[in-house]
Amino acid sequence: MAARSFSSASTTTILLRSGRWRRTMRAAAFPFRVSCSAAAAAAAGGTVVIGLAADSGCGKTTFVRRLTSVLGAGTAAAAAPPWGGNPGSNTLLGDAATVICLDDYHSLDRAGRKERGVTALDPRANDFDLMYRQLKAIKEGRAVAKPIYNHATGLLDPPELITPPKILVVEGLHPMYDERVRGLLDFSIYLDISSDIKFAWKIQRDMAERGHSLESIKASIEARKPDFDAYIDPQKQYADAVIEVLPTRLIAAADDDGDEGKVLRVKLIMKEGVEHFAPAYLFDEGSTISWIPCGRKLSCSYPGIKFSYFPDTYFGHEVSVLEMDGKFDKLDELIYVESHLSNLSTKYYGEVTQQMLKHADFPGSNNGTGLFQTIVGLKIRDLYEQVVAERAASPPALAAVA
Ligand SMILES: Nc1ncnc2c1ncn2[C@@H]1O[C@H](COP(=O)(O)OP(=O)(O)OP(=O)(O)O)[C@@H](O)[C@H]1O
Ligand SMILES: O=C(CO)[C@H](O)[C@H](O)COP(=O)(O)O
């Protein structure tokens, strides 16, 4: 995720890295952002930890913006970076959730990686021991001094204070790579973008927003590919939900103008049997459905829209799959599709459509990427509420504390 800027500060001194050294750091935002309710929720039973894995440029930031909106941050802008800290911080603090970027656990800075000839995707460039220790501490209700990888300078900056939120989202290249870290996740998501589409998205973003040349983008993708295949892609087998983005099947390859990314086929692959997670379904749970909703209630231009729903297996796990191929012409008509979907974990009729309309300007709002990201966001909110309700029903034994 890109670096963000912010202002104002006070200082606090904390113990860092196994007590080896202390550093005074700026942390004015924390009294505001770490609300009593967040601290109390954490103290009452620990933080709920969500993992979001994907390669760079695959939509993690967009997903997080939808998620923080669903979680009640009000607007996406309400999920803000820590105030008063390092402008190179990658962290977002919302009312209900803190989002940290695992790039902060790079153990080698940009020069170090170059010298050693490794990419940031290589586990040798990342400190999984520290990642595990710190995520475990947060989950157990303790604050940590998390390092910062500064994308502007390519350097490892002094750390920032992360206090336990209600929900901690850990996004990045490796949330499910290390078995110990994986074991801390209450729910995990993998964004699986097929290579041609990833290429198209990256070219669009890196040329328009970052001023990179087409050649340098191609070279970077090629250089990362072996490590992506070895270390990033295999994590999808562990994910509770995978959003897979593929080229459309509605247009024959021969008719396709090669403009990848305009019409997408998107699959939401949902693992069965995951605690606190009931997969969404179309019409009839467990059945196999193919549905073309275009007609009187849904406007569709060429090449139309096709939904599918079916059971499948994914890396040996039973899954339910929802698929949408095509794009919406009129987003407000999505209510027609929403009314045929069940187990959405909405709080009121039309909440999915409302979320999609609210963020119509986000990438993917007219296709299955936006729709399925929104549904997964609602499922995460529901999972969190179930965990809280369970904890309230069986509070920790006070006798043991006394
Ligand atoms: N669903 C989508 N449909 C179309 N384009 C998309 C979609 N999601 C993301 N993109 C494109 O990909 C770019 C990268 O998306 P985003 O910033 O969300 O990814 P990221 O994984 O956070 O990237 P990074 O880790 O490099 O910061 C966006 O600027 C946008 O151009
Ligand atoms: O894959 C990445 C995750 O975002 C980055 O390339 C990695 O973090 C290294 O960052 P930079 O390219 O800014 O040195």
mmCIF file of N, CA, C and O and ligand atoms in Angstrom, residues 1-2 54-63 66 101 103 171 173 191 193 197-198 200-202 204-206 209-210 245 261 264 362-367 369-370 373, ligand 1:
data_model
loop_
_atom_site.group_PDB
_atom_site.id
_atom_site.type_symbol
_atom_site.label_atom_id
_atom_site.label_comp_id
_atom_site.label_asym_id
_atom_site.label_seq_id
_atom_site.Cartn_x
_atom_site.Cartn_y
_atom_site.Cartn_z
ATOM 1 N N MET A 1 0.839 -1.191 0.000
ATOM 2 C CA MET A 1 0.000 0.000 0.000
ATOM 3 C C MET A 1 0.878 1.246 0.000
ATOM 4 O O MET A 1 1.948 1.259 0.571
ATOM 5 N N ALA A 2 0.395 2.263 -0.608
ATOM 6 C CA ALA A 2 1.211 3.455 -0.753
ATOM 7 C C ALA A 2 1.383 4.201 0.561
ATOM 8 O O ALA A 2 0.552 4.109 1.452
ATOM 9 N N ALA A 54 -1.899 -11.101 -1.307
ATOM 10 C CA ALA A 54 -1.918 -10.924 -2.764
ATOM 11 C C ALA A 54 -0.581 -10.339 -3.179
ATOM 12 O O ALA A 54 0.140 -9.758 -2.358
ATOM 13 N N ASP A 55 -0.289 -10.477 -4.435
ATOM 14 C CA ASP A 55 0.900 -9.835 -4.988
ATOM 15 C C ASP A 55 0.670 -8.318 -5.029
ATOM 16 O O ASP A 55 -0.468 -7.841 -4.869
ATOM 17 N N SER A 56 1.713 -7.592 -5.261
ATOM 18 C CA SER A 56 1.598 -6.134 -5.394
ATOM 19 C C SER A 56 0.693 -5.791 -6.587
ATOM 20 O O SER A 56 0.731 -6.463 -7.619
ATOM 21 N N GLY A 57 -0.147 -4.782 -6.398
ATOM 22 C CA GLY A 57 -0.998 -4.304 -7.498
ATOM 23 C C GLY A 57 -2.180 -5.197 -7.799
ATOM 24 O O GLY A 57 -2.735 -5.150 -8.893
ATOM 25 N N CYS A 58 -2.586 -6.010 -6.842
ATOM 26 C CA CYS A 58 -3.691 -6.956 -7.081
ATOM 27 C C CYS A 58 -4.986 -6.563 -6.380
ATOM 28 O O CYS A 58 -5.918 -7.369 -6.290
ATOM 29 N N GLY A 59 -5.040 -5.379 -5.811
ATOM 30 C CA GLY A 59 -6.300 -4.890 -5.267
ATOM 31 C C GLY A 59 -6.431 -4.962 -3.754
ATOM 32 O O GLY A 59 -7.535 -4.831 -3.228
ATOM 33 N N LYS A 60 -5.310 -5.114 -3.015
ATOM 34 C CA LYS A 60 -5.405 -5.191 -1.551
ATOM 35 C C LYS A 60 -5.922 -3.868 -0.976
ATOM 36 O O LYS A 60 -6.781 -3.856 -0.098
ATOM 37 N N THR A 61 -5.382 -2.767 -1.482
ATOM 38 C CA THR A 61 -5.808 -1.457 -0.967
ATOM 39 C C THR A 61 -7.292 -1.249 -1.216
ATOM 40 O O THR A 61 -8.022 -0.779 -0.330
ATOM 41 N N THR A 62 -7.737 -1.608 -2.397
ATOM 42 C CA THR A 62 -9.147 -1.433 -2.752
ATOM 43 C C THR A 62 -10.020 -2.300 -1.841
ATOM 44 O O THR A 62 -11.043 -1.846 -1.328
ATOM 45 N N PHE A 63 -9.603 -3.523 -1.626
ATOM 46 C CA PHE A 63 -10.351 -4.414 -0.741
ATOM 47 C C PHE A 63 -10.431 -3.825 0.674
ATOM 48 O O PHE A 63 -11.496 -3.806 1.294
ATOM 49 N N ARG A 66 -12.943 -1.087 1.003
ATOM 50 C CA ARG A 66 -14.329 -1.587 1.094
ATOM 51 C C ARG A 66 -14.580 -2.185 2.476
ATOM 52 O O ARG A 66 -15.637 -1.988 3.076
ATOM 53 N N CYS A 101 0.567 -3.405 7.145
ATOM 54 C CA CYS A 101 1.109 -3.955 5.901
ATOM 55 C C CYS A 101 2.346 -4.778 6.253
ATOM 56 O O CYS A 101 3.256 -4.294 6.935
ATOM 57 N N ASP A 103 4.756 -5.569 4.543
ATOM 58 C CA ASP A 103 6.022 -5.060 3.999
ATOM 59 C C ASP A 103 6.888 -4.532 5.149
ATOM 60 O O ASP A 103 8.113 -4.477 5.035
ATOM 61 N N GLU A 171 -2.228 -7.234 5.845
ATOM 62 C CA GLU A 171 -2.266 -7.391 4.386
ATOM 63 C C GLU A 171 -0.859 -7.372 3.841
ATOM 64 O O GLU A 171 0.016 -6.697 4.383
ATOM 65 N N LEU A 173 2.263 -9.582 1.223
ATOM 66 C CA LEU A 173 2.715 -10.690 0.378
ATOM 67 C C LEU A 173 2.628 -12.035 1.086
ATOM 68 O O LEU A 173 2.404 -13.062 0.453
ATOM 69 N N LEU A 191 -6.276 -12.858 -2.869
ATOM 70 C CA LEU A 191 -6.731 -12.241 -4.129
ATOM 71 C C LEU A 191 -5.892 -12.821 -5.258
ATOM 72 O O LEU A 191 -4.677 -12.561 -5.342
ATOM 73 N N ILE A 193 -5.223 -12.988 -8.965
ATOM 74 C CA ILE A 193 -5.483 -12.261 -10.216
ATOM 75 C C ILE A 193 -4.668 -12.929 -11.332
ATOM 76 O O ILE A 193 -3.437 -13.040 -11.210
ATOM 77 N N ILE A 197 -4.342 -10.151 -16.483
ATOM 78 C CA ILE A 197 -5.131 -9.066 -15.875
ATOM 79 C C ILE A 197 -4.260 -8.278 -14.889
ATOM 80 O O ILE A 197 -4.287 -7.048 -14.856
ATOM 81 N N LYS A 198 -3.450 -9.023 -14.120
ATOM 82 C CA LYS A 198 -2.526 -8.350 -13.187
ATOM 83 C C LYS A 198 -1.611 -7.394 -13.972
ATOM 84 O O LYS A 198 -1.369 -6.258 -13.562
ATOM 85 N N ALA A 200 -2.239 -5.972 -16.851
ATOM 86 C CA ALA A 200 -3.011 -4.818 -17.339
ATOM 87 C C ALA A 200 -3.232 -3.804 -16.208
ATOM 88 O O ALA A 200 -3.075 -2.591 -16.406
ATOM 89 N N TRP A 201 -3.589 -4.283 -15.011
ATOM 90 C CA TRP A 201 -3.822 -3.373 -13.873
ATOM 91 C C TRP A 201 -2.540 -2.641 -13.504
ATOM 92 O O TRP A 201 -2.533 -1.457 -13.224
ATOM 93 N N LYS A 202 -1.448 -3.407 -13.473
ATOM 94 C CA LYS A 202 -0.169 -2.830 -13.046
ATOM 95 C C LYS A 202 0.314 -1.773 -14.045
ATOM 96 O O LYS A 202 0.798 -0.713 -13.646
ATOM 97 N N GLN A 204 -1.542 0.005 -16.036
ATOM 98 C CA GLN A 204 -2.406 1.177 -15.901
ATOM 99 C C GLN A 204 -1.988 2.022 -14.690
ATOM 100 O O GLN A 204 -1.825 3.227 -14.793
ATOM 101 N N ARG A 205 -1.777 1.354 -13.540
ATOM 102 C CA ARG A 205 -1.443 2.109 -12.340
ATOM 103 C C ARG A 205 -0.017 2.654 -12.385
ATOM 104 O O ARG A 205 0.221 3.836 -12.152
ATOM 105 N N ASP A 206 0.949 1.792 -12.680
ATOM 106 C CA ASP A 206 2.347 2.205 -12.552
ATOM 107 C C ASP A 206 2.754 3.217 -13.623
ATOM 108 O O ASP A 206 3.618 4.056 -13.386
ATOM 109 N N GLU A 209 0.176 6.504 -12.479
ATOM 110 C CA GLU A 209 0.351 7.120 -11.154
ATOM 111 C C GLU A 209 1.801 7.179 -10.698
ATOM 112 O O GLU A 209 2.147 7.955 -9.831
ATOM 113 N N ARG A 210 2.637 6.276 -11.228
ATOM 114 C CA ARG A 210 3.996 6.223 -10.693
ATOM 115 C C ARG A 210 5.060 6.569 -11.726
ATOM 116 O O ARG A 210 6.256 6.497 -11.433
ATOM 117 N N VAL A 245 -9.710 -13.750 -10.252
ATOM 118 C CA VAL A 245 -10.098 -12.862 -11.352
ATOM 119 C C VAL A 245 -9.508 -13.392 -12.663
ATOM 120 O O VAL A 245 -8.285 -13.557 -12.784
ATOM 121 N N GLY A 261 -9.031 -6.951 -18.775
ATOM 122 C CA GLY A 261 -9.417 -6.159 -17.617
ATOM 123 C C GLY A 261 -10.713 -5.418 -17.825
ATOM 124 O O GLY A 261 -11.283 -4.883 -16.884
ATOM 125 N N LEU A 264 -14.528 -9.030 -16.918
ATOM 126 C CA LEU A 264 -13.863 -10.025 -16.077
ATOM 127 C C LEU A 264 -14.820 -11.129 -15.659
ATOM 128 O O LEU A 264 -16.024 -10.912 -15.509
ATOM 129 N N PHE A 362 -14.659 3.203 -6.832
ATOM 130 C CA PHE A 362 -13.531 2.295 -6.576
ATOM 131 C C PHE A 362 -13.340 1.381 -7.784
ATOM 132 O O PHE A 362 -14.324 1.002 -8.435
ATOM 133 N N PRO A 363 -12.087 0.935 -8.036
ATOM 134 C CA PRO A 363 -11.890 -0.009 -9.132
ATOM 135 C C PRO A 363 -12.731 -1.274 -8.920
ATOM 136 O O PRO A 363 -12.846 -1.764 -7.799
ATOM 137 N N GLY A 364 -13.344 -1.757 -9.992
ATOM 138 C CA GLY A 364 -14.072 -3.025 -9.931
ATOM 139 C C GLY A 364 -15.502 -2.916 -9.444
ATOM 140 O O GLY A 364 -16.158 -3.938 -9.214
ATOM 141 N N SER A 365 -16.021 -1.686 -9.313
ATOM 142 C CA SER A 365 -17.382 -1.561 -8.773
ATOM 143 C C SER A 365 -18.447 -2.031 -9.747
ATOM 144 O O SER A 365 -19.585 -2.253 -9.351
ATOM 145 N N ASN A 366 -18.107 -2.163 -11.010
ATOM 146 C CA ASN A 366 -19.138 -2.606 -11.962
ATOM 147 C C ASN A 366 -19.007 -4.100 -12.287
ATOM 148 O O ASN A 366 -19.596 -4.579 -13.238
ATOM 149 N N ASN A 367 -18.216 -4.819 -11.487
ATOM 150 C CA ASN A 367 -18.061 -6.242 -11.797
ATOM 151 C C ASN A 367 -17.946 -7.089 -10.522
ATOM 152 O O ASN A 367 -18.111 -6.586 -9.414
ATOM 153 N N THR A 369 -15.462 -8.260 -8.923
ATOM 154 C CA THR A 369 -14.426 -7.979 -7.918
ATOM 155 C C THR A 369 -15.015 -7.124 -6.795
ATOM 156 O O THR A 369 -14.861 -7.441 -5.618
ATOM 157 N N GLY A 370 -15.712 -6.055 -7.178
ATOM 158 C CA GLY A 370 -16.318 -5.178 -6.167
ATOM 159 C C GLY A 370 -17.414 -5.896 -5.399
ATOM 160 O O GLY A 370 -17.510 -5.789 -4.172
ATOM 161 N N GLN A 373 -15.796 -8.559 -3.079
ATOM 162 C CA GLN A 373 -15.054 -7.919 -1.984
ATOM 163 C C GLN A 373 -16.032 -7.395 -0.933
ATOM 164 O O GLN A 373 -15.799 -7.500 0.269
HETATM 165 N N1 LIG B 1 -11.172 -4.702 -9.291
HETATM 166 C C1 LIG B 1 -10.386 -3.975 -10.060
HETATM 167 N N2 LIG B 1 -10.724 -3.688 -11.329
HETATM 168 C C2 LIG B 1 -9.925 -2.973 -12.113
HETATM 169 N N3 LIG B 1 -8.722 -2.503 -11.730
HETATM 170 C C3 LIG B 1 -8.347 -2.750 -10.495
HETATM 171 C C4 LIG B 1 -9.152 -3.497 -9.581
HETATM 172 N N4 LIG B 1 -8.507 -3.601 -8.393
HETATM 173 C C5 LIG B 1 -7.364 -2.949 -8.548
HETATM 174 N N5 LIG B 1 -7.259 -2.432 -9.809
HETATM 175 C C6 LIG B 1 -6.155 -1.695 -10.382
HETATM 176 O O1 LIG B 1 -4.971 -2.159 -9.796
HETATM 177 C C7 LIG B 1 -4.295 -1.085 -9.145
HETATM 178 C C8 LIG B 1 -3.732 -1.606 -7.836
HETATM 179 O O2 LIG B 1 -4.782 -1.805 -6.911
HETATM 180 P P1 LIG B 1 -4.509 -1.673 -5.364
HETATM 181 O O3 LIG B 1 -3.764 -0.398 -5.093
HETATM 182 O O4 LIG B 1 -5.797 -1.866 -4.665
HETATM 183 O O5 LIG B 1 -3.536 -2.919 -5.176
HETATM 184 P P2 LIG B 1 -2.501 -3.289 -4.025
HETATM 185 O O6 LIG B 1 -2.499 -4.771 -3.962
HETATM 186 O O7 LIG B 1 -2.830 -2.576 -2.762
HETATM 187 O O8 LIG B 1 -1.143 -2.748 -4.616
HETATM 188 P P3 LIG B 1 0.268 -2.412 -3.881
HETATM 189 O O9 LIG B 1 0.540 -3.505 -2.897
HETATM 190 O O10 LIG B 1 1.248 -2.411 -5.014
HETATM 191 O O11 LIG B 1 0.098 -1.048 -3.264
HETATM 192 C C9 LIG B 1 -5.328 0.029 -8.987
HETATM 193 O O12 LIG B 1 -4.739 1.293 -9.076
HETATM 194 C C10 LIG B 1 -6.247 -0.207 -10.150
HETATM 195 O O13 LIG B 1 -5.714 0.429 -11.265
#
